[in-house]
Amino acid sequence: MTVKVVIADDQVLVRAGLRVLVDSAADLEVVGEAATGREAVALAREARADVVLMDIRMPDMDGLAATRAITADEDLAGVRVLVLTTFEINEYVFEALRAGASGFLGKGAEPDDLLDAIRVVARGESLLSPAATQGLITRFLEVPDKRPTRTPESMSALTDREREIVALVAGGGSNDDIAEQLAVSPLTVKTHVSRALLKLGARDRAQLVVLAYESGLVRPGEC
């Protein structure tokens, strides 16, 4: 099936370049372009998008607010947001994940990496890696006024195995990686992750990472 993509960026040349790249893939199709966050939300609904490539700094509703609007709308439950940003803006990245983004990618990424990232989030997975997402969240949470605020009890609904797997997800592990580490099947890991998502009311694996840190299940420097 073709993945429908909306590109949200206030720079015309950036949108044009991304459109050419995305449309070059046989399984991807750009179904709309937005210059503001508000336009991105409207297009996500009107075009029945699967993935929104979301810039953060945009007028008339920035990318963070637009991401919150999309992920909070039940009618847009199937829409995934992939934030395009620069890795040095740590706070933006963390807030994007908290807002419901399924992942992020630097604008300097290789073309094939961007196309693969779109496919990953379109499948309902998250673009998480130990070197990027987990590392940025770790550094951000080391700031004193941004330490975890949720209590460990917020994870009490999970079984011991589910908590163990959520911690490994927070470290950037894929289902296959975790399965190999725990000597179980990838399907078993997927089942545990799905149950954890349901119990915690998390949208996807990216949200599990945020919850793992906020609850103290995983602490900076442990993964």
Short mmCIF file of C-alpha atoms in Angstrom, two decimals:
data_model
loop_
_atom_site.label_atom_id
_atom_site.label_comp_id
_atom_site.label_asym_id
_atom_site.label_seq_id
_atom_site.Cartn_x
_atom_site.Cartn_y
_atom_site.Cartn_z
CA MET A 1 0.00 0.00 0.00
CA THR A 2 1.14 3.56 -0.71
CA VAL A 3 1.99 5.67 2.33
CA LYS A 4 0.36 9.10 2.14
CA VAL A 5 2.66 11.89 3.34
CA VAL A 6 2.01 15.52 4.27
CA ILE A 7 5.04 17.84 4.35
CA ALA A 8 4.87 20.68 6.87
CA ASP A 9 7.63 23.30 6.62
CA ASP A 10 7.48 27.07 6.24
CA GLN A 11 10.28 27.12 3.66
CA VAL A 12 9.11 26.61 0.08
CA LEU A 13 12.43 25.23 -1.15
CA VAL A 14 12.59 22.70 1.68
CA ARG A 15 9.07 21.48 0.90
CA ALA A 16 9.87 21.25 -2.80
CA GLY A 17 13.01 19.20 -2.17
CA LEU A 18 11.23 16.86 0.23
CA ARG A 19 8.37 16.38 -2.23
CA VAL A 20 10.73 15.34 -5.02
CA LEU A 21 12.52 12.92 -2.68
CA VAL A 22 9.38 11.34 -1.20
CA ASP A 23 7.62 11.04 -4.56
CA SER A 24 10.68 9.29 -5.97
CA ALA A 25 9.81 6.23 -3.85
CA ALA A 26 7.23 3.92 -5.41
CA ASP A 27 5.56 3.19 -2.07
CA LEU A 28 5.34 6.81 -0.86
CA GLU A 29 3.21 9.71 -2.07
CA VAL A 30 3.04 13.37 -1.03
CA VAL A 31 -0.64 14.29 -0.68
CA GLY A 32 -0.21 17.84 0.60
CA GLU A 33 2.12 20.61 1.68
CA ALA A 34 1.64 22.93 4.65
CA ALA A 35 3.46 26.16 5.47
CA THR A 36 2.07 26.42 9.02
CA GLY A 37 1.19 24.09 11.84
CA ARG A 38 -2.49 24.89 11.49
CA GLU A 39 -2.40 23.95 7.81
CA ALA A 40 -0.63 20.71 8.71
CA VAL A 41 -3.41 19.68 11.08
CA ALA A 42 -6.08 20.49 8.50
CA LEU A 43 -4.24 18.64 5.73
CA ALA A 44 -3.66 15.59 7.91
CA ARG A 45 -7.43 15.29 8.18
CA GLU A 46 -8.43 16.31 4.65
CA ALA A 47 -5.83 14.22 2.83
CA ARG A 48 -6.21 11.20 5.14
CA ALA A 49 -2.46 11.23 5.64
CA ASP A 50 -0.51 8.35 7.13
CA VAL A 51 2.56 10.38 8.07
CA VAL A 52 3.20 14.09 8.60
CA LEU A 53 6.78 15.31 8.18
CA MET A 54 6.68 18.11 10.74
CA ASP A 55 9.06 21.03 11.08
CA ILE A 56 9.11 22.62 14.54
CA ARG A 57 9.53 26.30 13.82
CA MET A 58 6.52 27.45 11.81
CA PRO A 59 4.16 30.42 12.04
CA ASP A 60 0.50 30.35 13.08
CA MET A 61 0.98 27.27 15.33
CA ASP A 62 4.40 25.70 15.61
CA GLY A 63 5.18 22.04 14.98
CA LEU A 64 4.90 21.06 18.64
CA ALA A 65 1.39 22.50 18.97
CA ALA A 66 0.41 20.94 15.64
CA THR A 67 1.70 17.56 16.79
CA ARG A 68 -0.35 17.81 20.00
CA ALA A 69 -3.44 18.72 17.99
CA ILE A 70 -3.01 15.73 15.69
CA THR A 71 -2.27 13.15 18.38
CA ALA A 72 -5.12 14.40 20.60
CA ASP A 73 -7.71 14.08 17.83
CA GLU A 74 -9.40 10.67 17.85
CA ASP A 75 -10.29 11.08 14.18
CA LEU A 76 -6.56 11.27 13.41
CA ALA A 77 -5.56 8.25 15.48
CA GLY A 78 -3.89 6.62 12.48
CA VAL A 79 -1.74 9.64 11.60
CA ARG A 80 1.91 9.46 12.66
CA VAL A 81 4.15 12.49 13.08
CA LEU A 82 7.83 12.40 12.15
CA VAL A 83 9.56 15.56 13.33
CA LEU A 84 12.37 16.95 11.18
CA THR A 85 14.75 18.89 13.37
CA THR A 86 18.36 19.53 14.33
CA PHE A 87 19.70 17.27 17.06
CA GLU A 88 21.24 20.09 19.05
CA ILE A 89 17.80 21.44 20.02
CA ASN A 90 17.34 18.84 22.76
CA GLU A 91 14.37 20.42 24.49
CA TYR A 92 12.39 20.58 21.26
CA VAL A 93 13.04 16.91 20.59
CA PHE A 94 11.89 15.83 24.03
CA GLU A 95 8.79 18.02 23.89
CA ALA A 96 7.98 16.63 20.44
CA LEU A 97 8.01 13.10 21.84
CA ARG A 98 5.86 14.17 24.77
CA ALA A 99 3.46 15.78 22.31
CA GLY A 100 2.99 12.43 20.60
CA ALA A 101 5.51 12.41 17.76
CA SER A 102 6.53 8.91 16.70
CA GLY A 103 10.12 9.96 16.20
CA PHE A 104 12.46 12.55 14.79
CA LEU A 105 15.17 12.90 12.21
CA GLY A 106 17.79 15.52 11.53
CA LYS A 107 17.39 17.58 8.40
CA GLY A 108 20.90 16.58 7.45
CA ALA A 109 19.96 12.90 7.26
CA GLU A 110 20.72 10.89 4.13
CA PRO A 111 17.81 10.69 1.65
CA ASP A 112 17.43 6.92 2.04
CA ASP A 113 17.35 7.31 5.83
CA LEU A 114 14.46 9.76 5.56
CA LEU A 115 12.49 7.45 3.28
CA ASP A 116 13.09 4.54 5.62
CA ALA A 117 12.04 6.68 8.60
CA ILE A 118 8.72 7.44 6.94
CA ARG A 119 8.12 3.74 6.40
CA VAL A 120 9.04 2.92 9.99
CA VAL A 121 6.57 5.35 11.58
CA ALA A 122 3.89 4.48 9.00
CA ARG A 123 4.05 0.89 10.27
CA GLY A 124 3.15 2.15 13.73
CA GLU A 125 6.68 1.82 15.03
CA SER A 126 8.89 4.57 16.39
CA LEU A 127 12.14 5.99 15.15
CA LEU A 128 14.19 5.37 18.28
CA SER A 129 17.88 4.64 18.56
CA PRO A 130 20.29 4.58 21.49
CA ALA A 131 22.53 7.16 19.80
CA ALA A 132 19.75 9.62 19.09
CA THR A 133 16.44 9.55 20.94
CA GLN A 134 17.58 7.92 24.17
CA GLY A 135 20.73 10.00 24.29
CA LEU A 136 18.88 13.26 23.80
CA ILE A 137 16.26 12.43 26.42
CA THR A 138 19.02 11.48 28.84
CA ARG A 139 20.83 14.79 28.40
CA PHE A 140 17.61 16.76 28.60
CA LEU A 141 16.51 15.08 31.82
CA GLU A 142 19.84 15.91 33.43
CA VAL A 143 18.68 19.53 33.58
CA PRO A 144 17.55 20.03 37.23
CA ASP A 145 14.10 21.44 36.55
CA LYS A 146 13.34 18.75 33.98
CA ARG A 147 13.87 15.67 36.14
CA PRO A 148 11.23 12.92 36.17
CA THR A 149 8.05 14.05 37.92
CA ARG A 150 5.92 10.91 37.75
CA THR A 151 6.06 8.43 40.58
CA PRO A 152 7.19 4.82 40.13
CA GLU A 153 3.60 3.79 40.92
CA SER A 154 2.59 4.99 37.46
CA MET A 155 4.15 1.75 36.18
CA SER A 156 2.41 -0.44 38.77
CA ALA A 157 -0.14 -1.71 36.25
CA LEU A 158 2.63 -3.50 34.37
CA THR A 159 3.93 -6.97 35.10
CA ASP A 160 7.61 -7.41 35.96
CA ARG A 161 8.29 -8.65 32.43
CA GLU A 162 6.43 -5.72 30.88
CA ARG A 163 8.43 -3.25 32.98
CA GLU A 164 11.63 -4.98 31.94
CA ILE A 165 10.71 -4.72 28.27
CA VAL A 166 9.60 -1.08 28.56
CA ALA A 167 13.01 -0.28 30.06
CA LEU A 168 14.71 -1.98 27.11
CA VAL A 169 12.48 -0.06 24.69
CA ALA A 170 13.62 3.13 26.43
CA GLY A 171 17.16 2.08 25.62
CA GLY A 172 16.34 2.07 21.94
CA GLY A 173 15.99 -1.68 21.52
CA SER A 174 13.94 -3.07 18.66
CA ASN A 175 11.69 -6.09 19.14
CA ASP A 176 14.36 -8.31 17.59
CA ASP A 177 17.10 -6.86 19.80
CA ILE A 178 15.04 -7.32 22.95
CA ALA A 179 13.97 -10.82 21.94
CA GLU A 180 17.59 -11.87 21.49
CA GLN A 181 18.59 -10.35 24.83
CA LEU A 182 15.76 -12.04 26.74
CA ALA A 183 15.85 -15.30 24.77
CA VAL A 184 12.22 -15.05 23.69
CA SER A 185 10.53 -14.61 20.32
CA PRO A 186 10.03 -11.18 18.71
CA LEU A 187 6.28 -11.91 18.73
CA THR A 188 6.39 -12.32 22.51
CA VAL A 189 8.14 -8.98 22.85
CA LYS A 190 5.61 -7.35 20.55
CA THR A 191 2.77 -8.74 22.67
CA HIS A 192 4.29 -7.38 25.88
CA VAL A 193 4.87 -3.98 24.27
CA SER A 194 1.27 -3.87 23.03
CA ARG A 195 -0.03 -4.68 26.50
CA ALA A 196 2.18 -2.00 28.06
CA LEU A 197 0.92 0.56 25.54
CA LEU A 198 -2.67 -0.31 26.39
CA LYS A 199 -2.18 -0.27 30.16
CA LEU A 200 -0.30 3.03 30.15
CA GLY A 201 -2.46 4.72 27.54
CA ALA A 202 0.62 5.38 25.42
CA ARG A 203 0.29 6.05 21.71
CA ASP A 204 3.45 4.25 20.60
CA ARG A 205 6.96 3.24 21.59
CA ALA A 206 8.14 6.85 21.65
CA GLN A 207 5.62 7.58 24.37
CA LEU A 208 6.81 4.53 26.31
CA VAL A 209 10.29 6.06 26.34
CA VAL A 210 8.95 9.30 27.81
CA LEU A 211 6.90 7.45 30.45
CA ALA A 212 9.88 5.26 31.36
CA TYR A 213 11.97 8.33 32.13
CA GLU A 214 9.22 10.36 33.77
CA SER A 215 8.33 7.51 36.13
CA GLY A 216 11.94 6.84 37.07
CA LEU A 217 11.80 3.31 35.66
CA VAL A 218 14.85 4.32 33.63
CA ARG A 219 17.23 7.01 34.81
CA PRO A 220 19.69 9.15 32.85
CA GLY A 221 22.87 7.24 32.07
CA GLU A 222 21.45 3.79 32.75
CA CYS A 223 20.75 2.78 29.14
#
